[in-house]
One Martini backbone bead per residue (centre of mass of N, CA, C, O) as a GRO file, in nm:
protein
   73
    1UNK     BB    1  -0.227  -0.335  -1.489
    2UNK     BB    2  -0.303  -0.446  -1.158
    3UNK     BB    3  -0.561  -0.571  -0.928
    4UNK     BB    4  -0.613  -0.618  -0.568
    5UNK     BB    5  -0.865  -0.769  -0.384
    6UNK     BB    6  -0.904  -0.744  -0.042
    7UNK     BB    7  -0.968  -0.975   0.236
    8UNK     BB    8  -1.064  -1.106   0.554
    9UNK     BB    9  -1.211  -1.335   0.384
   10UNK     BB   10  -1.208  -1.617   0.201
   11UNK     BB   11  -1.507  -1.643   0.133
   12UNK     BB   12  -1.535  -1.357   0.013
   13UNK     BB   13  -1.329  -1.389  -0.214
   14UNK     BB   14  -1.481  -1.624  -0.356
   15UNK     BB   15  -1.746  -1.472  -0.405
   16UNK     BB   16  -1.621  -1.251  -0.581
   17UNK     BB   17  -1.509  -1.433  -0.799
   18UNK     BB   18  -1.788  -1.547  -0.883
   19UNK     BB   19  -1.914  -1.272  -0.960
   20UNK     BB   20  -1.717  -1.210  -1.188
   21UNK     BB   21  -1.775  -1.459  -1.363
   22UNK     BB   22  -2.079  -1.397  -1.408
   23UNK     BB   23  -1.986  -1.111  -1.558
   24UNK     BB   24  -1.716  -1.174  -1.738
   25UNK     BB   25  -1.463  -1.141  -1.552
   26UNK     BB   26  -1.135  -1.137  -1.541
   27UNK     BB   27  -0.983  -1.365  -1.302
   28UNK     BB   28  -0.787  -1.428  -0.991
   29UNK     BB   29  -0.642  -1.606  -0.754
   30UNK     BB   30  -0.447  -1.448  -0.490
   31UNK     BB   31  -0.211  -1.295  -0.332
   32UNK     BB   32  -0.208  -1.072  -0.070
   33UNK     BB   33  -0.123  -0.824   0.089
   34UNK     BB   34  -0.069  -0.805   0.446
   35UNK     BB   35  -0.169  -0.543   0.465
   36UNK     BB   36  -0.460  -0.474   0.656
   37UNK     BB   37  -0.554  -0.774   0.754
   38UNK     BB   38  -0.541  -0.993   0.563
   39UNK     BB   39  -0.578  -1.335   0.442
   40UNK     BB   40  -0.395  -1.354   0.174
   41UNK     BB   41  -0.654  -1.317  -0.014
   42UNK     BB   42  -0.721  -1.253  -0.359
   43UNK     BB   43  -0.836  -1.052  -0.644
   44UNK     BB   44  -0.747  -1.041  -0.980
   45UNK     BB   45  -0.739  -0.761  -1.205
   46UNK     BB   46  -0.761  -0.577  -1.472
   47UNK     BB   47  -0.772  -0.265  -1.600
   48UNK     BB   48  -1.036  -0.308  -1.780
   49UNK     BB   49  -1.206  -0.434  -1.507
   50UNK     BB   50  -1.207  -0.242  -1.259
   51UNK     BB   51  -1.477  -0.085  -1.259
   52UNK     BB   52  -1.666  -0.331  -1.247
   53UNK     BB   53  -1.545  -0.457  -0.990
   54UNK     BB   54  -1.595  -0.210  -0.804
   55UNK     BB   55  -1.903  -0.215  -0.828
   56UNK     BB   56  -1.941  -0.495  -0.698
   57UNK     BB   57  -1.790  -0.444  -0.422
   58UNK     BB   58  -1.985  -0.179  -0.358
   59UNK     BB   59  -2.217  -0.326  -0.294
   60UNK     BB   60  -2.449  -0.352  -0.071
   61UNK     BB   61  -2.367  -0.614   0.157
   62UNK     BB   62  -2.189  -0.817  -0.016
   63UNK     BB   63  -1.872  -0.719   0.105
   64UNK     BB   64  -1.780  -0.669   0.428
   65UNK     BB   65  -1.456  -0.784   0.399
   66UNK     BB   66  -1.353  -0.552   0.256
   67UNK     BB   67  -1.065  -0.353   0.231
   68UNK     BB   68  -0.887  -0.328  -0.054
   69UNK     BB   69  -0.689  -0.187  -0.316
   70UNK     BB   70  -0.421  -0.312  -0.506
   71UNK     BB   71  -0.146  -0.202  -0.684
   72UNK     BB   72  -0.003  -0.368  -0.963
   73UNK     BB   73   0.293  -0.441  -1.184
   0.00000   0.00000   0.00000
């Protein structure tokens, strides 16, 4: 299972991607589902890295344009 973290801002999605890379989390830039007003750019992570990625995106003030996580199969 894979998860896509969707953002309202492309810049925010790219910053999140860079933060994951710094922490050694495997991820990739991908298209996000368009529901929820996203910019259609998201960051995909695998099931094994989901908890660590969620902790990073949840850090206060780091990613204010984060919308939600979509579960992909």
